[in-house]
Coordinates of C-alpha atoms and ligand atoms in Angstrom, one line a residue:
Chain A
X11 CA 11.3 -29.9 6.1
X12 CA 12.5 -26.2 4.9
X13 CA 15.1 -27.3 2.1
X14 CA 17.4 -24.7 0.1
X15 CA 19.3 -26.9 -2.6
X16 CA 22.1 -24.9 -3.7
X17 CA 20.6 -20.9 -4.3
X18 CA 22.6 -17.9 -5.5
X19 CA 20.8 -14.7 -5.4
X20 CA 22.5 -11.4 -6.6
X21 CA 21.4 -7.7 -6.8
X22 CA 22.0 -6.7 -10.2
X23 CA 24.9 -8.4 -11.7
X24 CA 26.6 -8.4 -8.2
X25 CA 26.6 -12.3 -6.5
X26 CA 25.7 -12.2 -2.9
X27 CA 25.0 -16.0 -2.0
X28 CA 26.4 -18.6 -3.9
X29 CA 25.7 -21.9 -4.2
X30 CA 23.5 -22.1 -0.5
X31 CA 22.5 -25.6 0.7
X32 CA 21.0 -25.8 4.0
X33 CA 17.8 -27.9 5.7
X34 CA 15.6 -27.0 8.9
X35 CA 13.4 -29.6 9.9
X36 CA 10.0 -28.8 12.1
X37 CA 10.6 -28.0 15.9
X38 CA 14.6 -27.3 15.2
X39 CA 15.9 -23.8 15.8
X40 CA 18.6 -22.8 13.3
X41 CA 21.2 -19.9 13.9
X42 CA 22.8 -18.5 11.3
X43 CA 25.6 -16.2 12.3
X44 CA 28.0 -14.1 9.9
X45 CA 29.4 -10.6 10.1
X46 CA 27.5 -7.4 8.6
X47 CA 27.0 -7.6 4.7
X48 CA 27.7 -11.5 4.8
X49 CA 24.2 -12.2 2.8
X50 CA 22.2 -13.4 5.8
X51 CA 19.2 -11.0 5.2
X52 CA 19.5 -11.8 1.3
X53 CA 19.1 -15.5 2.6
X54 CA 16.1 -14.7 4.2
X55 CA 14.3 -12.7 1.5
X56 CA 15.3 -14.9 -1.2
X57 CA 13.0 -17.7 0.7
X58 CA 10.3 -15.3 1.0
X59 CA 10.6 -14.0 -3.2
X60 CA 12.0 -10.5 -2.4
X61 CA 15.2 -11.5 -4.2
X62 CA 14.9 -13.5 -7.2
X63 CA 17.4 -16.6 -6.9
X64 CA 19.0 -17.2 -9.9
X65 CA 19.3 -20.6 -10.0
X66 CA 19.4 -23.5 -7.1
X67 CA 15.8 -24.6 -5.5
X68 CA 13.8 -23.6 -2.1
X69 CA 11.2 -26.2 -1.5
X70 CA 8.9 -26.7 1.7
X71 CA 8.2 -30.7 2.0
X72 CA 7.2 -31.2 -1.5
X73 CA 5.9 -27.4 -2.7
X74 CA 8.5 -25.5 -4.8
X75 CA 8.5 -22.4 -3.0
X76 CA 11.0 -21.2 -5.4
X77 CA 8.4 -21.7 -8.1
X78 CA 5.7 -19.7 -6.3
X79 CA 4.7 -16.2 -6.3
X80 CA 6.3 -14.1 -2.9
X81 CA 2.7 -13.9 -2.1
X82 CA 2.2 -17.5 -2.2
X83 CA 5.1 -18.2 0.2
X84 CA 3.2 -16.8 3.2
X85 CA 0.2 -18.8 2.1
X86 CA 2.3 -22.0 2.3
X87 CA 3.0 -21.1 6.5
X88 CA 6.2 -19.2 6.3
X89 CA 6.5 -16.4 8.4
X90 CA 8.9 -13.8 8.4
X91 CA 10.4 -11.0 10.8
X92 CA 12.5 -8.6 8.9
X93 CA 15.7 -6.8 10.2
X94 CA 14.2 -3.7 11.3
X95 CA 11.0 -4.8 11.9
X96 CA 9.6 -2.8 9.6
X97 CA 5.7 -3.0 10.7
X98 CA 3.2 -0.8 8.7
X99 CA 3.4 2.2 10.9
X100 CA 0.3 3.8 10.3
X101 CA -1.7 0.9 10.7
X102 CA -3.3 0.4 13.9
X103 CA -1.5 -2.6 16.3
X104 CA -5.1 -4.7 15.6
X105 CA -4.8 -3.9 11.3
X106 CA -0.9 -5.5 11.9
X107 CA -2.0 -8.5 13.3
X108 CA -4.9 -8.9 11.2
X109 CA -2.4 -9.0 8.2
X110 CA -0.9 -11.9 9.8
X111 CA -4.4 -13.6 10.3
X112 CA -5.9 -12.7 6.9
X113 CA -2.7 -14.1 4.9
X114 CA -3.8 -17.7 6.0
X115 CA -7.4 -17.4 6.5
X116 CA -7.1 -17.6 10.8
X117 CA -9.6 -17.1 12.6
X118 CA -9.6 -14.4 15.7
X119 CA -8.3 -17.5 18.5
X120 CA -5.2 -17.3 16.8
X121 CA -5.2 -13.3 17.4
X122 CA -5.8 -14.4 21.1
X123 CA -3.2 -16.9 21.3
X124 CA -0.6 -14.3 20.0
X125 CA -1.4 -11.5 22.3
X126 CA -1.4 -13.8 25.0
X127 CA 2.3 -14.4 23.9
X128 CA 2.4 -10.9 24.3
X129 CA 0.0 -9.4 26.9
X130 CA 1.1 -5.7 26.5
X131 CA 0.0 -5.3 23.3
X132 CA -3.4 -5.9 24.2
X133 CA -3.7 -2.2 25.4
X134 CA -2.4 -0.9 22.4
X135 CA -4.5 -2.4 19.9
X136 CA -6.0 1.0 18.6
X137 CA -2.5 2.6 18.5
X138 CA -1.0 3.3 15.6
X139 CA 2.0 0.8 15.3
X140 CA 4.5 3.3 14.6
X141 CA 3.6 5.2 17.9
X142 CA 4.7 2.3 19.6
X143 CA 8.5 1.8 21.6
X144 CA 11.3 0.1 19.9
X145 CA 10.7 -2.6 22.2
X146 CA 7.2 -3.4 21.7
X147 CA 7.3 -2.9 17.7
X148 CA 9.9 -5.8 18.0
X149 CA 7.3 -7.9 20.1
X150 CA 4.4 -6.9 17.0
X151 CA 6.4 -7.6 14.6
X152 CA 6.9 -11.0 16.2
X153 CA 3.2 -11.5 16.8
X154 CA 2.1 -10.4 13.8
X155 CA 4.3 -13.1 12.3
X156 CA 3.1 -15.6 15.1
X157 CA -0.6 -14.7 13.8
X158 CA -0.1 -16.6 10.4
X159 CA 0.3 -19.8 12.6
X160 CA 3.7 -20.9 11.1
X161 CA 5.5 -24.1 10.2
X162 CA 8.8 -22.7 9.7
X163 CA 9.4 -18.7 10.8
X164 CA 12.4 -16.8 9.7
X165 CA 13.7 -14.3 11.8
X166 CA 16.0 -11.6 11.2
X167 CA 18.4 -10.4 13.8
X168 CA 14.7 -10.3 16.4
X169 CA 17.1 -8.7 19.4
X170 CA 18.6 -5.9 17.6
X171 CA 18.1 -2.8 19.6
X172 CA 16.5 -4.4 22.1
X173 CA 16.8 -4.3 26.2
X174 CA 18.2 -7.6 28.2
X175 CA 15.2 -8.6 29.3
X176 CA 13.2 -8.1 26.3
X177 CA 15.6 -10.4 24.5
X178 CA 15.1 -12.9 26.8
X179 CA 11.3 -12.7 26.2
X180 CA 12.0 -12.9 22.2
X181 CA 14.5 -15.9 22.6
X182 CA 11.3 -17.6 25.0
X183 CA 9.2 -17.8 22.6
X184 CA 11.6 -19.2 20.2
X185 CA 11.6 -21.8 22.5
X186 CA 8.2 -22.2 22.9
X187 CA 7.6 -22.3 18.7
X188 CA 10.3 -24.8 19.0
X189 CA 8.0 -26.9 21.5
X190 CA 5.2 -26.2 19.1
X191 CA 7.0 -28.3 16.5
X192 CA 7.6 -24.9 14.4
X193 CA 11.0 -25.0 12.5
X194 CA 12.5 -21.5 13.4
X195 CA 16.1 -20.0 11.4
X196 CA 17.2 -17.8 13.6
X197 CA 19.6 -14.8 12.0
X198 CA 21.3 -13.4 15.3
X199 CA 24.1 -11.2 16.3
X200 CA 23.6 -12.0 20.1
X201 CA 26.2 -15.3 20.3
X202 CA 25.4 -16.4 23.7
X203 CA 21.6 -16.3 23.5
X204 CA 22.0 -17.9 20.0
X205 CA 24.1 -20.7 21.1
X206 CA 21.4 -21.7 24.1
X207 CA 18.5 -22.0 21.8
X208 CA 19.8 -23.0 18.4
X209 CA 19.7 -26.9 17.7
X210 CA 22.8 -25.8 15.1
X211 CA 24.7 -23.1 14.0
X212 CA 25.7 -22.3 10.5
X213 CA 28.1 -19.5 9.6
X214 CA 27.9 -17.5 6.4
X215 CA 30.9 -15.6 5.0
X216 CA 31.1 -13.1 2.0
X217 CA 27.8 -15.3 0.6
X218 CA 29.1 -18.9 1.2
X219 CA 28.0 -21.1 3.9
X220 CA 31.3 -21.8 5.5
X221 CA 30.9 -24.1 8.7
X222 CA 27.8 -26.1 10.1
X223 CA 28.4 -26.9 14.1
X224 CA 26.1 -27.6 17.1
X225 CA 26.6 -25.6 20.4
X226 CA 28.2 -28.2 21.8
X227 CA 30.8 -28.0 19.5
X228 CA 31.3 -24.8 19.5
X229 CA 31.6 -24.9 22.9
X230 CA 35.0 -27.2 23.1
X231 CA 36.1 -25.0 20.1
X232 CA 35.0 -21.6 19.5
X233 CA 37.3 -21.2 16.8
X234 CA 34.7 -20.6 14.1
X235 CA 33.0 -17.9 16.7
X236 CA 36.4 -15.7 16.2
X237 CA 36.6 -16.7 12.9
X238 CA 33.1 -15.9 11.0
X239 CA 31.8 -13.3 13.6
X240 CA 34.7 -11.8 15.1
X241 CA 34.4 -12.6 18.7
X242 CA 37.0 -13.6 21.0
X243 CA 34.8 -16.3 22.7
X244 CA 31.3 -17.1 23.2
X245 CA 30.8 -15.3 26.6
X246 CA 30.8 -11.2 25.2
Chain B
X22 CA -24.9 36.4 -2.7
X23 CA -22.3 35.2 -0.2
X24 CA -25.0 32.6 0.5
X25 CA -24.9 31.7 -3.1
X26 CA -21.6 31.5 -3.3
X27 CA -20.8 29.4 -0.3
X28 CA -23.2 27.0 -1.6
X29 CA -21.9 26.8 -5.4
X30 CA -18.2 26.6 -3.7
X31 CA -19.8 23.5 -1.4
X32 CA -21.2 22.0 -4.5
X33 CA -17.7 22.0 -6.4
X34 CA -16.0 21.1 -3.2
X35 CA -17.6 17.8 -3.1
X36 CA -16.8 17.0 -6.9
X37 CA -13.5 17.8 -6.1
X38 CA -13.1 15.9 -3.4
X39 CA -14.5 12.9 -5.5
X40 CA -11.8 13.8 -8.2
X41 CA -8.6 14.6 -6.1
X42 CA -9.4 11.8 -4.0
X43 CA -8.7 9.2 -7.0
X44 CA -5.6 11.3 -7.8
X45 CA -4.1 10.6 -4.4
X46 CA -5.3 7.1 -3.6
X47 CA -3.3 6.5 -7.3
X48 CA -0.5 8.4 -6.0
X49 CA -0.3 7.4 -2.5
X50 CA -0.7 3.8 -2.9
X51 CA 1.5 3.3 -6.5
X52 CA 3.6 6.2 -5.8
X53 CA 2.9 7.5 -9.6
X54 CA 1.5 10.8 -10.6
X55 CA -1.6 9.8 -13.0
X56 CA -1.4 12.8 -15.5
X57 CA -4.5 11.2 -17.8
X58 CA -7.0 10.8 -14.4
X59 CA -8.8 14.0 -15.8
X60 CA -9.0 12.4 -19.2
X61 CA -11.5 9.5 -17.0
X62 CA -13.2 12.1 -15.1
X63 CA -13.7 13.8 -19.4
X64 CA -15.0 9.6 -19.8
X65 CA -17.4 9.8 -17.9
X66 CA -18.9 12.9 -18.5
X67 CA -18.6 11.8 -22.3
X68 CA -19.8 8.4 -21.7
X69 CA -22.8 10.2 -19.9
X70 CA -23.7 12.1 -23.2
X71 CA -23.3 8.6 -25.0
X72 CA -26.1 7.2 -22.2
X73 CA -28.4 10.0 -22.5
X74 CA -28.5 9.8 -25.9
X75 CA -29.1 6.2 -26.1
X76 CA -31.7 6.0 -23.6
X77 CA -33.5 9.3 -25.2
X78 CA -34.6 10.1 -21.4
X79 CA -32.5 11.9 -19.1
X80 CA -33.4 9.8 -15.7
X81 CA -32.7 6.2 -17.4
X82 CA -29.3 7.8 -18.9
X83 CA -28.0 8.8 -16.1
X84 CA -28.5 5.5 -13.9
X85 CA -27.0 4.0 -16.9
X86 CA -24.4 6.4 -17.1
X87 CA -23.5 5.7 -13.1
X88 CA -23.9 2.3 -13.0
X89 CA -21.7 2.1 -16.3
X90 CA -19.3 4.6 -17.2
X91 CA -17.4 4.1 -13.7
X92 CA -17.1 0.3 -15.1
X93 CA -16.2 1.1 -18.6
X94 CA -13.7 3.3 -17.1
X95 CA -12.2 0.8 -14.6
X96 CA -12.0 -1.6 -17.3
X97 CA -9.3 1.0 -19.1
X98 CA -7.7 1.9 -16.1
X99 CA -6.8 -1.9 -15.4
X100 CA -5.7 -2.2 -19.3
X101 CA -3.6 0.9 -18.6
X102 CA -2.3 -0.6 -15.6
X103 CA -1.6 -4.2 -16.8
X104 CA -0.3 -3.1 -20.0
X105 CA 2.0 0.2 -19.5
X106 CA 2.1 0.7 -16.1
X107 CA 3.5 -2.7 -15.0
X108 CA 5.8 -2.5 -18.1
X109 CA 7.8 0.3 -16.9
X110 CA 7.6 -0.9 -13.7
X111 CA 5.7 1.8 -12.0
X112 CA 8.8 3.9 -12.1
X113 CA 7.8 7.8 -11.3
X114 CA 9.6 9.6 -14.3
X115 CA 8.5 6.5 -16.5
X116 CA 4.9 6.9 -15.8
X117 CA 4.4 10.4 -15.9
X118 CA 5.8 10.1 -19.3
X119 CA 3.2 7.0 -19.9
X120 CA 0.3 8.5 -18.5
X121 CA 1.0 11.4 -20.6
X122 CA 0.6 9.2 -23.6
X123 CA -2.7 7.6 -21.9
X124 CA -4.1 11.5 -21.8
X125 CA -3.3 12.0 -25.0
X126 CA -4.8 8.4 -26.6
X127 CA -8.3 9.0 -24.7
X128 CA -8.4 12.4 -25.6
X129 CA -7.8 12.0 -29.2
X130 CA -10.0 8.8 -29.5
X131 CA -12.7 10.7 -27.8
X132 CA -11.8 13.2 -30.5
X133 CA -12.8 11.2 -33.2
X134 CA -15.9 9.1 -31.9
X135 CA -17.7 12.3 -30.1
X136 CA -16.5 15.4 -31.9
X137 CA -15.1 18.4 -30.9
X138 CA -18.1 20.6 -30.0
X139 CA -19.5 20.7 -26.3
X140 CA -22.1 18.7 -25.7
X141 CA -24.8 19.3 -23.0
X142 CA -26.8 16.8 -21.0
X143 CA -29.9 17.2 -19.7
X144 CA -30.0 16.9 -15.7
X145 CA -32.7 13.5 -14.8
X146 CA -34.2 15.8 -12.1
X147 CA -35.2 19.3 -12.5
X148 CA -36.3 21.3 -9.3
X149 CA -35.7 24.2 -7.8
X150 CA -35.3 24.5 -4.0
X151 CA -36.7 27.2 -3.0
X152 CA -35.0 29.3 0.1
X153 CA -36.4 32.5 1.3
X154 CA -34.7 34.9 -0.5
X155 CA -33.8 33.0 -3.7
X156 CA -33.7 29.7 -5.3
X157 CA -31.5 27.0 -6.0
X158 CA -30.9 23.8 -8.3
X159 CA -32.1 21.0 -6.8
X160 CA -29.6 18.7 -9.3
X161 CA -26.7 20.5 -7.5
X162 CA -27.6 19.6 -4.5
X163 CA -28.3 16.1 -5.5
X164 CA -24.6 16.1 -6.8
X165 CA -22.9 17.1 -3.7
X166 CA -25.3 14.9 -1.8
X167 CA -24.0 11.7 -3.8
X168 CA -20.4 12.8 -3.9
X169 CA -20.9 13.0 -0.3
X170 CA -21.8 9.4 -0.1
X171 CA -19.3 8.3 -2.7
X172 CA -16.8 10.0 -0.6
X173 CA -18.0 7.4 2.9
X174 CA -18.4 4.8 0.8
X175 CA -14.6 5.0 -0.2
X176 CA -13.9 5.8 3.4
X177 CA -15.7 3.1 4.8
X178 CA -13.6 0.7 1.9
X179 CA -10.6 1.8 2.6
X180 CA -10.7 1.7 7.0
X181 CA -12.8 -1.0 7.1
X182 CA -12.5 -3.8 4.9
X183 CA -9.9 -6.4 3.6
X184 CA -9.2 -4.7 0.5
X185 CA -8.4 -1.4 2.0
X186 CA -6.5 -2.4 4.2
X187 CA -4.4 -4.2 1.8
X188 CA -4.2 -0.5 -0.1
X189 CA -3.2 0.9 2.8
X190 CA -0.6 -1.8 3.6
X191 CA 0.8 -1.9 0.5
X192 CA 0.9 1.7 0.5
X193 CA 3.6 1.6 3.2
X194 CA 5.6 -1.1 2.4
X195 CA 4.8 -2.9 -0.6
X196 CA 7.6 -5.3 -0.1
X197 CA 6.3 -6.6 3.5
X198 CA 3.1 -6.8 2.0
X199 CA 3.4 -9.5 0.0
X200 CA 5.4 -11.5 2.9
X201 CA 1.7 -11.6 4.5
X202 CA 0.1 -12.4 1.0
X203 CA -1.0 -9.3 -0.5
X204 CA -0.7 -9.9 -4.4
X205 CA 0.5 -6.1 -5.0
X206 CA 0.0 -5.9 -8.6
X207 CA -3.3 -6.9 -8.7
X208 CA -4.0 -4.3 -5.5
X209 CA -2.2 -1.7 -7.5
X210 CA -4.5 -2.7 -10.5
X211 CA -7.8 -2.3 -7.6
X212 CA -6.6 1.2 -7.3
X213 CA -6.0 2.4 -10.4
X214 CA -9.6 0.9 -11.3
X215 CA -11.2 2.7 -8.2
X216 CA -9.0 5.8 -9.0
X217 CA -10.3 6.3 -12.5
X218 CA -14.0 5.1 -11.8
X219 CA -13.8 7.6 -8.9
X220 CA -12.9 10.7 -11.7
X221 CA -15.4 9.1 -13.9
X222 CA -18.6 9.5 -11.6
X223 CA -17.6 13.0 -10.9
X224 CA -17.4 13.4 -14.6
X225 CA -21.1 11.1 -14.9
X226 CA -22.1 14.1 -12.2
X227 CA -20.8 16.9 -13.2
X228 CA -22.1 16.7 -17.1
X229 CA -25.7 18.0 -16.7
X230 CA -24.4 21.6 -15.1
X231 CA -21.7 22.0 -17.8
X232 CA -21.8 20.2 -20.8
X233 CA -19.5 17.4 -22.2
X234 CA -16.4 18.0 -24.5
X235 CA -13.2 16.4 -24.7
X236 CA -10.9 19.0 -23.2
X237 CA -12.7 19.2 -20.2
X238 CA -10.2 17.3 -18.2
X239 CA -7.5 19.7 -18.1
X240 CA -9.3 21.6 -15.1
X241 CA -10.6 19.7 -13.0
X242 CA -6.8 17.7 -13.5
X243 CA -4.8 21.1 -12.4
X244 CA -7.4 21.6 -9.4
X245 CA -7.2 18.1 -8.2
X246 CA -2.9 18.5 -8.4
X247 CA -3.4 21.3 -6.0
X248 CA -5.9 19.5 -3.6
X249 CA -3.4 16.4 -3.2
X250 CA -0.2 18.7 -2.7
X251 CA -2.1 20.8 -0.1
X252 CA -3.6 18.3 1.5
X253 CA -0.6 16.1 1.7
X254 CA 0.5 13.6 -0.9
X255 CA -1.2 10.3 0.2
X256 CA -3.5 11.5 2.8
X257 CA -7.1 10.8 2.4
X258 CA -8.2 12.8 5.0
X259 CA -5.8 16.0 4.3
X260 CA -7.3 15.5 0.1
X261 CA -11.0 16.0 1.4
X262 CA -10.2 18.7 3.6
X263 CA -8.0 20.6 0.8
X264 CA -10.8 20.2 -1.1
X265 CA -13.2 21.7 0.9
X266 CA -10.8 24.9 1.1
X267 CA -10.0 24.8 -2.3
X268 CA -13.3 24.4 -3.8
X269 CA -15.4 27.1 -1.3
X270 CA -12.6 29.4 -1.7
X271 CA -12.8 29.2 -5.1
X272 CA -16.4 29.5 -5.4
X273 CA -16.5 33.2 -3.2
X274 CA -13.4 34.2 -5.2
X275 CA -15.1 33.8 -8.7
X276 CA -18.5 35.0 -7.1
X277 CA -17.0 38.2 -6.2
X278 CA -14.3 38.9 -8.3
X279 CA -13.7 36.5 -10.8
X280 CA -12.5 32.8 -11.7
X281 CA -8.9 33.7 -13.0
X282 CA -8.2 35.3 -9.5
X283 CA -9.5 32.1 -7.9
X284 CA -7.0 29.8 -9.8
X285 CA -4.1 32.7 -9.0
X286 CA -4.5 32.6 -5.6
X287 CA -5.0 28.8 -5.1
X288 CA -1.7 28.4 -6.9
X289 CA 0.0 30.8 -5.0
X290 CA -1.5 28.5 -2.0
X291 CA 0.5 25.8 -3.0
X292 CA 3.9 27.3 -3.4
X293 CA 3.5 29.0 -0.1
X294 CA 2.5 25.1 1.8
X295 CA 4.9 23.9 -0.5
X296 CA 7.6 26.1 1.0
X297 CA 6.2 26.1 4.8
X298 CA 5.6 22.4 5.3
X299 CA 6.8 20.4 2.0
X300 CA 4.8 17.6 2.8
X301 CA 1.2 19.2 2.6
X302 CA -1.1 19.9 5.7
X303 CA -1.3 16.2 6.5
X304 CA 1.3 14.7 4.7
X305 CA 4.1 12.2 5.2
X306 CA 6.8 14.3 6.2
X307 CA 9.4 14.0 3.0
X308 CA 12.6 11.5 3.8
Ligands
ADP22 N1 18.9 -3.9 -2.0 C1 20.2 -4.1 -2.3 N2 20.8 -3.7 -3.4 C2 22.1 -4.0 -3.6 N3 22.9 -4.6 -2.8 C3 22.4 -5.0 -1.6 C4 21.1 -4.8 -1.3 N4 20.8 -5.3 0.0 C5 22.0 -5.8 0.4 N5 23.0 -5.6 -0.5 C6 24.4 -6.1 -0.4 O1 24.3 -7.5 -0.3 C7 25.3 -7.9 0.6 C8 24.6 -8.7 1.7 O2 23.7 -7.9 2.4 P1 22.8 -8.5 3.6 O3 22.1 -9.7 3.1 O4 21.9 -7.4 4.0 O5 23.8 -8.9 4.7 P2 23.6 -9.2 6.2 O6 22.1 -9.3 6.5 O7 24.3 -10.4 6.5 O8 24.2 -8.0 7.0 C9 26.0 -6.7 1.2 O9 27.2 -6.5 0.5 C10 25.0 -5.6 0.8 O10 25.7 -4.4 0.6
MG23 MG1 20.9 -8.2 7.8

């Protein structure tokens, strides 16, 4: 189990997330909504060490990950999609994925298994990654996370920018990690597609976890859709 | 003559492209302009002298000198790194100021231990090749013939194993790096130590054609600046090409003319990339 115990993280001097307390357990998909500048990202890099948490405790099962160094944390199975992206665009698709593989030691199979995930990558293994669509970057960026062979996968807003259908193939193999007993905490601005495949939703507002709710819920009583995200109802 | 010249201007090219290349693996990978990386290439001529001395026989001191002085050197770079660099936290204003300081502590050390008189070195091969209408140092040859292998052996390092491609990954985004468990410091530490023992075998290669003395970083330092801003800041590729223009350029020019002109005119290179494409002839283009 993933378990943040009460974290604030700030960028000098200015709080982002206070007091943060939340759990995913393996093979549970966890969406975190919130507006723009709510703290999500910040969430997400303060479990990976990007943002030093000043004080509260991350810990996966019984590691501290909070008392690791940021390179540890991959080393541990965490893997992590960034907003953006953000692939190493002048390394070729293959040297990507290989960072994925070499942070844990995994042997080529598991190069094989993401690419089957992903079958139009393999023609573009010599290409340099930043020659690449938006589109397919998304799905490297994915893979390359996928090559580390997760427990728990963070993923930051994986559908921005990204066509219907490609979504839909992101949001599948959320699904499928889900299957594969991977814990997944899922930061999303697509509400509908969120609500399908999360097991629960948290919101985050101005840095403080404000509601936990399942779907269902959320379903007879959208009111903390309108509320923490700003949409009239689940169907836009 | 122009045969003569295009081979001296070969010769120096490869040094230089032994040097520069150090200068912009530091700088593309740390994102710090290393003002003291003459002051290893001046180590390792120095340290050469030191060898040669010791041994008392010009062959054994210069194995000794390459298998050691790129070492010794490393050793100080990681010290600089682990001790000043990390402290002010590889910021760029910072560490020019810092590496400033470095120049200025080697140079003066090497001051005191060596002396301030030039030194020369005796070359561990001595043969003349002879073409048909003149001859030509073997040893030179020999130089450019290991720079050239230094040079592949850093290229093989950095496209095709695990450490380079953690340079070249934390190069681009240092930050995502270490979510796929590249320790950066110790990376930037790698490169610092390959940067300086890099300057230092040019310097271990370079002493037996012109003599050791602890100023003679200052050139090779300026030549190298203008190799990694016309070749493109970060760009290994763009940095050994530069350096092939640079350096044969510059041997015709002082050939025929003479040296000063050389230096002129590669400066007034740079402004003029500088002002057409900002980012060098293979360069990132600037943000
Ligand atoms: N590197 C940074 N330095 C300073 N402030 C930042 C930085 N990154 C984000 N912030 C601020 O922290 C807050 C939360 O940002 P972020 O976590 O990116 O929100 P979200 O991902 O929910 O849109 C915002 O107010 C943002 O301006
Ligand atoms: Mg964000």
């Amino acid at each position: 189990m993933l378990t943040i115990d009460r974290i604030s993280s700030s960028y000098a001097q200015v709080k982002v997330l206070s007091d943060i307390s939340l759990k995913v357990e393996e093979g549970e998909v966890l969406g975190l909504l919130g507006r723009n500048g709510a703290g999500k990202s910040t969430l997400l890099k303060s479990i990976m060490g990007l943002v030093q948490i000043d004080s509260g405790t991350i810990m996966l099962d019984d590691i501290t990950l909070s008392d690791q160094h940021a390179h540890e944390i991959p080393k541990c199975g965490i893997g992590y999609i960034p907003q953006g992206r953000r692939l190493f665009p002048e390394l070729m698709v293959e040297e990507n994925l290989k960072m994925g593989l070499f942070a844990r030691n995994n042997s080529e199979e598991v190069l094989d298994w993401a690419l089957s995930l992903f079958p139009v990558l393999k023609s573009r293994l010599k290409q340099k990654s930043g020659t690449l669509s938006g589109g397919e970057q998304q799905m490297l960026a994915t893979a390359r996370a996928l090559c580390l062979q997760p427990r728990y996968i963070l993923m930051d807003e994986p559908s921005e920018g990204l066509m219907p259908k490609l979504i839909e193939t992101i949001f599948d193999i959320v699904e499928k990690l889900k299957s594969d007993k991977v814990g997944v905490l899922l930061v999303e601005q697509k509400i509908e597609g969120t609500l399908r495949i999360s097991d629960r939703i948290v919101f985050l507002e101005n840095g403080i976890l404000k509601e936990e709710s399942t779907p269902q819920q959320l379903s007879e009583n959208p009111e903390p859709l309108s509320m923490y995200v700003g949409v009239k109802s689940h169907t836009n | 003559m122009v045969f003569l010249a295009l081979l001296d201007g070969t010769v120096t090219a490869f040094v230089l492209a032994l040097i520069a290349l150090g200068l912009s693996l530091v700088f593309g990978v740390m994102r710090i302009v290393n003002v003291a990386h003459g002051e290893f290439f001046m180590l390792g001529a120095v340290l050469s002298w030191f060898a040669y001395h010791w041994t008392g026989d010009a062959l054994w001191g210069f194995i000794l000198a390459l298998l050691v002085a790129p070492v010794i050197v490393g050793v100080i770079a990681v010290l600089s790194e682990r001790y000043i660099l990390r402290k002010v936290h590889y910021n760029p204003e910072s560490t020019i100021v810092a590496t400033i300081g470095i120049l200025y502590v080697i140079q003066q050390l090497t001051l005191m231990l060596f002396g301030p008189e030039a030194r020369p070195v005796e070359a561990p091969i001595y043969f003349r090749v002879v073409f048909p209408w003149f001859g030509y140092s073997g040893y030179k040859l020999l130089v450019a013939a290991m720079s050239g292998l230094c040079l592949c052996g850093v290229w093989i390092l950095m496209k095709r194993s695990k450490l380079g491609l953690y340079m070249r990954a934390t190069q681009q985004d240092h930050e995502i790096a270490t979510t796929f468990g590249v320790p950066t410091k110790k990376i930037y530490a790698s490169v610092f130590a390959l940067g300086g023992g890099l300057a230092a075998l040019a310097g271990v290669l370079v002493v037996p054609i012109r003599q050791a003395d602890h100023l003679m970083g200052l050139e090779p330092l300026l030549l190298s600046f203008i190799v990694v801003i016309i070749g493109g800041l970060g760009s290994l590729r763009g940095t050994i090409i530069a350096a092939f223009l640079i350096g044969i350029s510059d041997g015709i020019i002082s050939v025929f003319y003479e040296p000063t002109l050389a230096k002129m005119l590669a400066t007034l290179f740079v402004v003029m990339i500088l002002i057409i494409k900002p980012g060098g002839l293979f360069g990132e283009s600037p943000q």
